[in-house]
Short mmCIF file of C-alpha atoms and ligand atoms in Angstrom, two decimals:
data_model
loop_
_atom_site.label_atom_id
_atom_site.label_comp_id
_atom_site.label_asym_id
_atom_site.label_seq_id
_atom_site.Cartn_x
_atom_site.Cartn_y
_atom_site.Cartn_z
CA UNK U 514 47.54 86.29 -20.80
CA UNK U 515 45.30 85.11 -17.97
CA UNK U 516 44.09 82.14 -20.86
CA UNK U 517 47.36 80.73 -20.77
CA UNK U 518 47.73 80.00 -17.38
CA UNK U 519 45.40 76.46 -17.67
CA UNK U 520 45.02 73.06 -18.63
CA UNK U 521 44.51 72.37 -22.31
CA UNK U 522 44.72 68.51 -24.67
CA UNK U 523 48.75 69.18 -25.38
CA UNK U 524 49.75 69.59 -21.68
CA UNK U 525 46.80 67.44 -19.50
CA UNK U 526 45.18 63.84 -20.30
CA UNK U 527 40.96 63.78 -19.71
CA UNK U 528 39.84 61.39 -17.18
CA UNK U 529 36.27 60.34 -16.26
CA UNK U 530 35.47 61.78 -12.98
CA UNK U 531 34.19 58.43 -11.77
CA UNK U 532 37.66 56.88 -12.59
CA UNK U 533 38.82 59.91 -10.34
CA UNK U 534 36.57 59.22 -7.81
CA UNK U 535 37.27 55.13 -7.50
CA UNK U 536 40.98 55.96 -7.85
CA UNK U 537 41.62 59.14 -5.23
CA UNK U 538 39.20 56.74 -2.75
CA UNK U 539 41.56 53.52 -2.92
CA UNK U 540 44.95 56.34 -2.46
CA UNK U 541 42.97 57.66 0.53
CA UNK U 542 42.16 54.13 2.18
CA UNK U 543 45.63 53.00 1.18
CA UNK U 544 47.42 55.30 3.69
CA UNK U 545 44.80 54.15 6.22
CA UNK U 546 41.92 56.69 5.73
CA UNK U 547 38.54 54.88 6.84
CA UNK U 548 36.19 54.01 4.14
CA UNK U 549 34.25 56.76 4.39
CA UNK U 550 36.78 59.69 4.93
CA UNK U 551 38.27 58.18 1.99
CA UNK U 552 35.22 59.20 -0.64
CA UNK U 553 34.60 62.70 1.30
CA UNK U 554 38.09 63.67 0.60
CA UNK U 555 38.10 61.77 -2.79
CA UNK U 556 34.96 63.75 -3.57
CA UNK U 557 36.25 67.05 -2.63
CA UNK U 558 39.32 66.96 -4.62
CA UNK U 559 37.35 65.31 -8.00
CA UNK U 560 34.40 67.61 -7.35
CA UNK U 561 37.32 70.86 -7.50
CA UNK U 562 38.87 69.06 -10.75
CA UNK U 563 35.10 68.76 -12.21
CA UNK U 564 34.44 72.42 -11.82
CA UNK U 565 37.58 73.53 -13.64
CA UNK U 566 39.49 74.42 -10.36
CA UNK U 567 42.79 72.36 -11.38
CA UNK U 568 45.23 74.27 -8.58
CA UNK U 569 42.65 72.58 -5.92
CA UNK U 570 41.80 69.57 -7.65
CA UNK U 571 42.69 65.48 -8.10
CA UNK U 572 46.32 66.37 -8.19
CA UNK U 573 46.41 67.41 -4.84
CA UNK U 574 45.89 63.81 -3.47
CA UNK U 575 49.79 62.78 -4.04
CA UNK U 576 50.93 65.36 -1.76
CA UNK U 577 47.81 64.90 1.11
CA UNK U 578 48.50 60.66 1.28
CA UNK U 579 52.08 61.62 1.23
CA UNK U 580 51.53 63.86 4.69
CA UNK U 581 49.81 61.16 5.82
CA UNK U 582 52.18 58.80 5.20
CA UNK U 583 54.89 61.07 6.89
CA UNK U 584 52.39 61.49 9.92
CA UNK U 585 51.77 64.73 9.48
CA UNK U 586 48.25 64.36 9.10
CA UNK U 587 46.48 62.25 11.52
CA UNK U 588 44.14 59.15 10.01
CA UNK U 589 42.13 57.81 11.40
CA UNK U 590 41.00 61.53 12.38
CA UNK U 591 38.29 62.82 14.82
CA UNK U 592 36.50 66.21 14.34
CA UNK U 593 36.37 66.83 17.97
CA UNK U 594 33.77 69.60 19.21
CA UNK U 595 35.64 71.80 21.91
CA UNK U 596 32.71 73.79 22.65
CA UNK U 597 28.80 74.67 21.08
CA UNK U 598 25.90 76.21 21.57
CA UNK U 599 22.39 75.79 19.31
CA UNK U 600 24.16 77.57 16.11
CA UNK U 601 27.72 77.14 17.28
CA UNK U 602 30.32 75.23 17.24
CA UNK U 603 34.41 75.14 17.98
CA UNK U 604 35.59 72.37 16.78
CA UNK U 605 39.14 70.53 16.19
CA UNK U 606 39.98 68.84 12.92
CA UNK U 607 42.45 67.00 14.69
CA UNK U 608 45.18 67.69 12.50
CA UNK U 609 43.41 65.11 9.99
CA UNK U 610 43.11 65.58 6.37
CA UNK U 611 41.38 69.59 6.14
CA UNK U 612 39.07 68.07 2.99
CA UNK U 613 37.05 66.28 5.63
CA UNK U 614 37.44 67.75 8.57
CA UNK U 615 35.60 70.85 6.81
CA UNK U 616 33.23 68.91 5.26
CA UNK U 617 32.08 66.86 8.75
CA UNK U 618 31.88 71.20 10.20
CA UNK U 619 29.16 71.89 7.22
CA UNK U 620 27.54 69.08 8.24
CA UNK U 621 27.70 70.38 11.65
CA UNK U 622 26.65 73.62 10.46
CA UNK U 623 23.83 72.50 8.44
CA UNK U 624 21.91 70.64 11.07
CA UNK U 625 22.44 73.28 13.63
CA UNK U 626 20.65 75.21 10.76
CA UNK U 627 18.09 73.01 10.32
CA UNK U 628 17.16 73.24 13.87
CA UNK U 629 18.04 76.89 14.40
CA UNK U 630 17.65 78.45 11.24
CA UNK U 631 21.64 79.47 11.21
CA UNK U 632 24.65 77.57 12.12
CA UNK U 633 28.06 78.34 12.30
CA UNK U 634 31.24 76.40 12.99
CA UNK U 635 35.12 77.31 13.46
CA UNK U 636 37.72 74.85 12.79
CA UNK U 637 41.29 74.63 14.48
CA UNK U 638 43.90 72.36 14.00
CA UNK U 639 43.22 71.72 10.72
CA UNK U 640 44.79 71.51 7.32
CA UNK U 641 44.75 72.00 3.72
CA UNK U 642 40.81 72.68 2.79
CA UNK U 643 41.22 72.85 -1.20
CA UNK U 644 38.54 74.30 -3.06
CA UNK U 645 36.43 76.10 0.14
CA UNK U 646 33.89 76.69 -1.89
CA UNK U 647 33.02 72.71 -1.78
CA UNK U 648 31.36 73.76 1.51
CA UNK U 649 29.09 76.45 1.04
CA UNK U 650 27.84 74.39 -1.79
CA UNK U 651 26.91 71.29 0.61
CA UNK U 652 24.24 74.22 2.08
CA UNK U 653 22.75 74.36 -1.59
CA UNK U 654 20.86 71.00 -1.64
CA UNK U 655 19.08 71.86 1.98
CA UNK U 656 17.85 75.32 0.41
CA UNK U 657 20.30 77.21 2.11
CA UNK U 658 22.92 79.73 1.61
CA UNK U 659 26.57 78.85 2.75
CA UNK U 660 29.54 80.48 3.68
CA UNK U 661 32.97 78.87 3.70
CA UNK U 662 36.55 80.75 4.64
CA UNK U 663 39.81 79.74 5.27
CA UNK U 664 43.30 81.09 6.13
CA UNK U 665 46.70 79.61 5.51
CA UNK U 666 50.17 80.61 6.23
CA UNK U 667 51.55 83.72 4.53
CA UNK U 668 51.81 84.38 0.55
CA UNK U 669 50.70 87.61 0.03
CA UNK U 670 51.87 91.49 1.04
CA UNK U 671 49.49 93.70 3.15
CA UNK U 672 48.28 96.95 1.07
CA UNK U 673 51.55 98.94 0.72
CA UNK U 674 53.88 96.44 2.66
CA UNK U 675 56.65 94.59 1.06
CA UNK U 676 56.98 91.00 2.80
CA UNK U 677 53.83 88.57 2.69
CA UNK U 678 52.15 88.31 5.83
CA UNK U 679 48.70 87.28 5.16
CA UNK U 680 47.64 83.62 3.42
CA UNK U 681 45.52 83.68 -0.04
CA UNK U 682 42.77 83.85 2.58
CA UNK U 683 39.63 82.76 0.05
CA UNK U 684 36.32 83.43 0.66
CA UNK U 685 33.20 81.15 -0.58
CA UNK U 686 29.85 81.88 -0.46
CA UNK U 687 26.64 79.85 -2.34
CA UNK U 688 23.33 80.81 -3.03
CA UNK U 689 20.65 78.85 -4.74
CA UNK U 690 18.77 80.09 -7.78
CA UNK U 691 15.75 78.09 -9.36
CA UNK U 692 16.00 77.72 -13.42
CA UNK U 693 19.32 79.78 -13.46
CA UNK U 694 22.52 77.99 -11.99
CA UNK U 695 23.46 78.91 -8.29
CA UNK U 696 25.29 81.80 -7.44
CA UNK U 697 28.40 80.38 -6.33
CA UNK U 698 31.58 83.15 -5.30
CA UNK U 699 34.62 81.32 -4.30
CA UNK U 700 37.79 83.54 -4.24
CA UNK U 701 41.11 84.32 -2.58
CA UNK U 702 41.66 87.39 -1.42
CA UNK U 703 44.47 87.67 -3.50
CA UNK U 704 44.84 88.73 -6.92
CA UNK U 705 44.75 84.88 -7.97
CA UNK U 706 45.26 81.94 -5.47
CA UNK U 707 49.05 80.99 -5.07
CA UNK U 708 48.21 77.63 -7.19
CA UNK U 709 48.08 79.25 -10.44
CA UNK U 710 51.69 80.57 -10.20
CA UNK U 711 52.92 77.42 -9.67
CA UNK U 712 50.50 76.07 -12.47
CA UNK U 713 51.91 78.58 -14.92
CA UNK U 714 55.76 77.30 -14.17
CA UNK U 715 54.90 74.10 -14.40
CA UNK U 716 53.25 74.53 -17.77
CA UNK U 717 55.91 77.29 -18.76
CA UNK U 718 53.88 80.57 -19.48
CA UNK U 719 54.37 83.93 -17.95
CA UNK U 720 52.07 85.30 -15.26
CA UNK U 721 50.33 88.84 -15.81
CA UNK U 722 51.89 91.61 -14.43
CA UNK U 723 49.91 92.55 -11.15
CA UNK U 724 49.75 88.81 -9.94
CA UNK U 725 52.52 89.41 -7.64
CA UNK U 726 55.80 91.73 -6.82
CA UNK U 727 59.59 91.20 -6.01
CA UNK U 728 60.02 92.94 -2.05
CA UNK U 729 61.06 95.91 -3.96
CA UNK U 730 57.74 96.13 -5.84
CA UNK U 731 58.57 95.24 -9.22
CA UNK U 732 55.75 93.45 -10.97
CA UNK U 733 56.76 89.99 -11.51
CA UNK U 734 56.07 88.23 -15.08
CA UNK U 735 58.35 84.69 -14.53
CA UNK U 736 56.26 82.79 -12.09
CA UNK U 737 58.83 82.90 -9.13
CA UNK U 738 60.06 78.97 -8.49
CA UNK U 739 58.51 78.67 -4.90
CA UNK U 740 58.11 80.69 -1.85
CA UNK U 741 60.25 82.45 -0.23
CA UNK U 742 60.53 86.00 0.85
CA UNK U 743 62.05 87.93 -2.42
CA UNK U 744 58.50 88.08 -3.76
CA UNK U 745 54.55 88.30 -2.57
CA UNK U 746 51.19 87.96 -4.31
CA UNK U 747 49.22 91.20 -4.35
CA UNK U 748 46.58 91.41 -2.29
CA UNK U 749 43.00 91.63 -4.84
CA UNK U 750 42.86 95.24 -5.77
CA UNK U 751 47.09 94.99 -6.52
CA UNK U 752 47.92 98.60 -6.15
CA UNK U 753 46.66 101.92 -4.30
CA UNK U 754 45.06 103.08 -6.84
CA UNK U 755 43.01 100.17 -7.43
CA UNK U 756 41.98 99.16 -4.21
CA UNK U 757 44.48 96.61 -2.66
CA UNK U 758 43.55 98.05 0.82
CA UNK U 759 39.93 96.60 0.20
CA UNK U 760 41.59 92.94 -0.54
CA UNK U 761 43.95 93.10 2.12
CA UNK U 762 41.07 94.16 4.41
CA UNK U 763 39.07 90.71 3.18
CA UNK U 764 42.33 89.00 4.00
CA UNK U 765 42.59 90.17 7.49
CA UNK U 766 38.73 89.19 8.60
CA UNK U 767 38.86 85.93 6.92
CA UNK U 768 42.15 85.78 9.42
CA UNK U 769 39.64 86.97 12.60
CA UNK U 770 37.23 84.76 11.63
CA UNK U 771 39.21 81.47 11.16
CA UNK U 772 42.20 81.96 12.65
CA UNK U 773 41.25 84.16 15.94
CA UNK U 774 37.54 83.03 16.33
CA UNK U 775 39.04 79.33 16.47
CA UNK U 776 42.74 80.27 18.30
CA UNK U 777 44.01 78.07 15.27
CA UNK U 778 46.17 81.16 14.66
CA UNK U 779 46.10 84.08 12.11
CA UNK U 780 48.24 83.59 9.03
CA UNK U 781 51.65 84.37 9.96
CA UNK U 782 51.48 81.61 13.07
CA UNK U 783 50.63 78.94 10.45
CA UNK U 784 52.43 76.74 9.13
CA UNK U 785 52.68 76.10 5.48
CA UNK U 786 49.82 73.65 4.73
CA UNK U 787 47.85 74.84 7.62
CA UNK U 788 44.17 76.03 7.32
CA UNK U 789 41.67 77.18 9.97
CA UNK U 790 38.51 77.36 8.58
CA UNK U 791 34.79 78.72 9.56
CA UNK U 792 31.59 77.71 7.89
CA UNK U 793 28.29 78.81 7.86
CA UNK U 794 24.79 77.79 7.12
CA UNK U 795 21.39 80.33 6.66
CA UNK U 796 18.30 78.36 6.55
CA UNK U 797 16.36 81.01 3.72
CA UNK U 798 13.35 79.21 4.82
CA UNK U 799 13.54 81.33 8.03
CA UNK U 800 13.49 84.69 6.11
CA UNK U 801 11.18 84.18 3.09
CA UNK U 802 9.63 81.32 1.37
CA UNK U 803 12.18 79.54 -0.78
CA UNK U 804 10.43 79.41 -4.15
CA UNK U 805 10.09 83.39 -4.06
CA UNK U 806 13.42 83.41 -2.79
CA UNK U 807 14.41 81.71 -5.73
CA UNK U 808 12.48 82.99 -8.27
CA UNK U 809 13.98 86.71 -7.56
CA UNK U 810 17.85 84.81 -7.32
CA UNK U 811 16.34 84.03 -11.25
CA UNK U 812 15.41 86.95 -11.71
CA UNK U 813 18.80 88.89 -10.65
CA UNK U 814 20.89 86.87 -12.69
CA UNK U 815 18.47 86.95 -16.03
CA UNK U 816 19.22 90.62 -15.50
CA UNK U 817 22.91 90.82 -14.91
CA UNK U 818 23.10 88.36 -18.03
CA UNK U 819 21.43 90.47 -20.02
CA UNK U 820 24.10 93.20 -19.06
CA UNK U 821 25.30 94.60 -22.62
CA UNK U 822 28.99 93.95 -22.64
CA UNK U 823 31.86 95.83 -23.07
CA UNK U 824 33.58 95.95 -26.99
CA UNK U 825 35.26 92.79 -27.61
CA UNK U 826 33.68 90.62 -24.97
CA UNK U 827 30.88 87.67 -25.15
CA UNK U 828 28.62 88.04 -22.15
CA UNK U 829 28.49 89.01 -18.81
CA UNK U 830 28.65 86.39 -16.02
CA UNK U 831 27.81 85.98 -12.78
CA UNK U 832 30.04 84.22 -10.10
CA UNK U 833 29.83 80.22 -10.63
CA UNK U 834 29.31 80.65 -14.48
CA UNK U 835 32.66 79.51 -15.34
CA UNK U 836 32.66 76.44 -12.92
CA UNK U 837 29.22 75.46 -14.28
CA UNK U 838 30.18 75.81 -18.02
CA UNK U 839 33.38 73.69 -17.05
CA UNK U 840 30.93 71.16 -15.50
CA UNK U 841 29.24 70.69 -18.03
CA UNK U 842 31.95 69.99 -20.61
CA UNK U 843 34.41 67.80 -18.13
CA UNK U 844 31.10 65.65 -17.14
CA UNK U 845 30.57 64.74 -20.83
CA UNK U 846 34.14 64.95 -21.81
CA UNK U 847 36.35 64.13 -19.01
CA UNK U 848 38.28 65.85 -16.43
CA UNK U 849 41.64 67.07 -17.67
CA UNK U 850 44.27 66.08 -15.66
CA UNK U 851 48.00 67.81 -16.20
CA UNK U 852 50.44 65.04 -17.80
CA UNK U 853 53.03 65.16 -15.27
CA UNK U 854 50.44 64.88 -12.56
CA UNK U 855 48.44 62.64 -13.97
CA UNK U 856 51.83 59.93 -13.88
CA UNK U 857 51.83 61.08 -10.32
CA UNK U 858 48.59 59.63 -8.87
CA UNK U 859 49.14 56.61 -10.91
CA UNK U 860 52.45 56.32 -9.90
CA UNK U 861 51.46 56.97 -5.93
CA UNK U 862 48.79 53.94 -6.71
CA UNK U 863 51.33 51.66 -7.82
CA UNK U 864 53.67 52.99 -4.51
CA UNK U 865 50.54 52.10 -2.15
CA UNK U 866 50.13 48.75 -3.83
CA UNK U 867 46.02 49.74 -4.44
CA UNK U 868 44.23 49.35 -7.79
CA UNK U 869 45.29 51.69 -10.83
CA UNK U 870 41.71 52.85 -12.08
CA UNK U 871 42.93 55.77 -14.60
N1 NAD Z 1678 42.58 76.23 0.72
C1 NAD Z 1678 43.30 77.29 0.50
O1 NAD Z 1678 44.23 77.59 1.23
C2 NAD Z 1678 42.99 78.18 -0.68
C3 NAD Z 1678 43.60 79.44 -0.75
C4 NAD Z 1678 43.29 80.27 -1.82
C5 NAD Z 1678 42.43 79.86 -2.81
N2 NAD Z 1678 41.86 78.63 -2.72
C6 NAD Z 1678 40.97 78.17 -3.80
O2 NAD Z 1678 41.56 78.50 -5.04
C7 NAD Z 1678 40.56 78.53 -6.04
C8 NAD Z 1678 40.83 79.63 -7.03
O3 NAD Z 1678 40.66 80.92 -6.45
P1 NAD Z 1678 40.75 82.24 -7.35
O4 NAD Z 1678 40.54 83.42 -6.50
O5 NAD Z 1678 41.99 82.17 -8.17
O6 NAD Z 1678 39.48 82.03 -8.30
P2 NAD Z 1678 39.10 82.72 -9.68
O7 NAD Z 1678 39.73 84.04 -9.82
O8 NAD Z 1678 39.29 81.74 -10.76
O9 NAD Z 1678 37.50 82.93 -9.52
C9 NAD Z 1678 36.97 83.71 -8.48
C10 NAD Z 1678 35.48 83.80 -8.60
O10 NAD Z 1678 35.14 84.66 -9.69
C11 NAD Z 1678 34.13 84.07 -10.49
N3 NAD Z 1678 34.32 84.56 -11.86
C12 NAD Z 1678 35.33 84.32 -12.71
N4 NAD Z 1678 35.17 85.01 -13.87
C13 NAD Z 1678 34.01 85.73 -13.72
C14 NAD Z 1678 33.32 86.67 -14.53
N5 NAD Z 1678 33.77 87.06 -15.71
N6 NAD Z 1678 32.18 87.20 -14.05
C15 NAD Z 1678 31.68 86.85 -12.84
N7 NAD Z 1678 32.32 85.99 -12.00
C16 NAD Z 1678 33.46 85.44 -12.45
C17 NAD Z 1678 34.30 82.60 -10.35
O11 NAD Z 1678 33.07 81.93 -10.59
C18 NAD Z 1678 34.74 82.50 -8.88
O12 NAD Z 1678 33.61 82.43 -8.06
C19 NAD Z 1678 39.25 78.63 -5.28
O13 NAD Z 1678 38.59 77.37 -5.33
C20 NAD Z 1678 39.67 78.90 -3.84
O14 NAD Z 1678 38.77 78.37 -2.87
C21 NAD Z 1678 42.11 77.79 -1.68
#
């Protein structure tokens, strides 16, 4: 059931990700983003689309140069810092595009690591990050691990409560490994991420039972047309018995972290579209020497490969497996883009009078 719920050749149209890239850029600048703003957020969204993560990906650009068009998100934008230390920083995003103001924090993050050995930085005012994973990853290429969370305005139900109060609150987290691909976690704290209901009633297939429940707790199999309060996603975990109390606890310190830790707000102050974020960057160098560091990362995953599997199943993974395997087959083959959404950017192009690349 699960399957179902993605992009395939009758429903999506496959793209170059370069074409992506020149195309979300020129949408970007058209609604006034600077130059380079513009290919940060361009690469953010394209980089999501590239690893298979189509809720987060290219699509998303219609509705972010819409808000900016409608003012509300500020371009040109300034990630202001509101207060730091060595390995700290507040900062405000400046209620600019969330894709960059996140990325300019790693950044932040990373050279206060460089220096330091750690860095961390919270984000307020900010909005929609995408994919957060995007940022611990930008630790991966200065041999470091990365940590990336944000929260957004409520979606899901609290273990055993009936009315969504907490956002889909994901959680990323990168590690680099030397022959084997990174280890690269990036997850909401709910069963699934509220994208891939709406991707399912787009595309017209059911969602499992134990994505989400009617306020009377009813599992819900016809993804629900949009949000409002007769329904919530479960928290990860889903029931009692299975642990929802161990998601919904994940939920809540993402919230401390990004919303508290900044005074953005927690999920239920935000509004929808709103995202306070933290990052954070660990210098390994400053623990162990990398290579080693590495070499057992290799060695950790060889074994967990090797894992025999259960009856009816091909191999075990590790986190970042199925990102890197859908790398590897949109770089050579294209990024698939969903028909109707695919019109979409093209047709926002044509709006913005800026070059149609795809
Ligand atoms: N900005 C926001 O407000 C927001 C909110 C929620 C989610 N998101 C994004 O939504 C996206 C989707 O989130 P999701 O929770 O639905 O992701 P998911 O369930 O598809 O994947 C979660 C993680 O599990 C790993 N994984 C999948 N199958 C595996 C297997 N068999 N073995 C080992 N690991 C495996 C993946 O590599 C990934 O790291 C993420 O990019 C997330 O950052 C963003």
């Amino acid at each position: 059931m699960v399957n179902k719920v993605k992009l395939n050749d009758s429903n999506s149209t496959r793209v170059p990700a370069g074409a992506l890239q020149q195309q979300l850029s020129s949408i970007f600048r058209g609604v006034g983003t600077p130059e380079d703003d513009a290919k940060v957020a361009a690469k953010v969204l394209v980089s999501a689309s590239v690893r298979g993560v189509d809720t987060h990906g290219v699509a998303n650009v219609v509705g972010y140069s819409k808000n900016v068009e409608d003012g509300v998100y500020t371009v040109p934008q300034k990630t202001e810092v509101l207060s730091e230390s060595e390995t700290t920083a507040l900062v405000s995003g400046g209620n600019g595009i969330g894709l960059v103001s996140a990325y300019r924090a790693m950044e932040m993050a990373i050279e206060k690591a460089k220096k330091q050995g750690l860095g961390m930085v919270s984000i307020k005012d900010g909005h929609h990050v995408g994919m957060v994973a995007y940022y611990a990853m930008m630790a991966l290429e200065h041999d470091m691990i990365g940590m990336s969370m944000t929260t957004a305005a409520p979606a899901v139900r609290p273990a055993l409560g009936a009315k969504k109060m907490m956002g889909t609150n994901p959680i990323g987290f990168a590690a680099p490994a030397g022959e084997e691909r990174d280890f690269v976690l990036d997850m909401a704290t709910s069963t699934v991420a509220s994208g891939k209901v709406a991707l399912a009633r787009r595309i017209g297939v059911p969602i499992p039972a134990g994505w989400a429940v009617t306020s009377e707790g009813e599992a819900i199999t016809e993804p629900p047309a949009g949000e409002n309060e007769t329904w919530a996603l479960n928290p990860l975990g889903n029931n009692r018995e299975q642990g929802s109390h161990k998601g919904y606890g994940l939920s809540v310190m993402v919230d401390i972290l990004c919303g508290v830790l900044s005074g953005g707000g927690f999920s239920s102050q935000l509004a929808r579209g709103e995202n306070m974020s933290w990052v954070m960057a660990i210098d390994i160098g400053r623990f162990r020497d990398i290579d080693e560091f590495k070499s057992m990362m290799d060695d950790m995953i060889r074994e967990l490969h090797a894992t025999p599997t259960l009856p009816g199943e091909d191999r075990v993974m590790v986190a970042g497996d199925p990102e890197a395997d859908a790398t590897d087959d949109r770089l050579a083959n294209g990024v698939p883009v969903e028909n109707g959404q695919y019109a979409a950017i093209r047709e926002q192009a044509v709006e913005l009078g800026v070059e149609v690349v795809i």
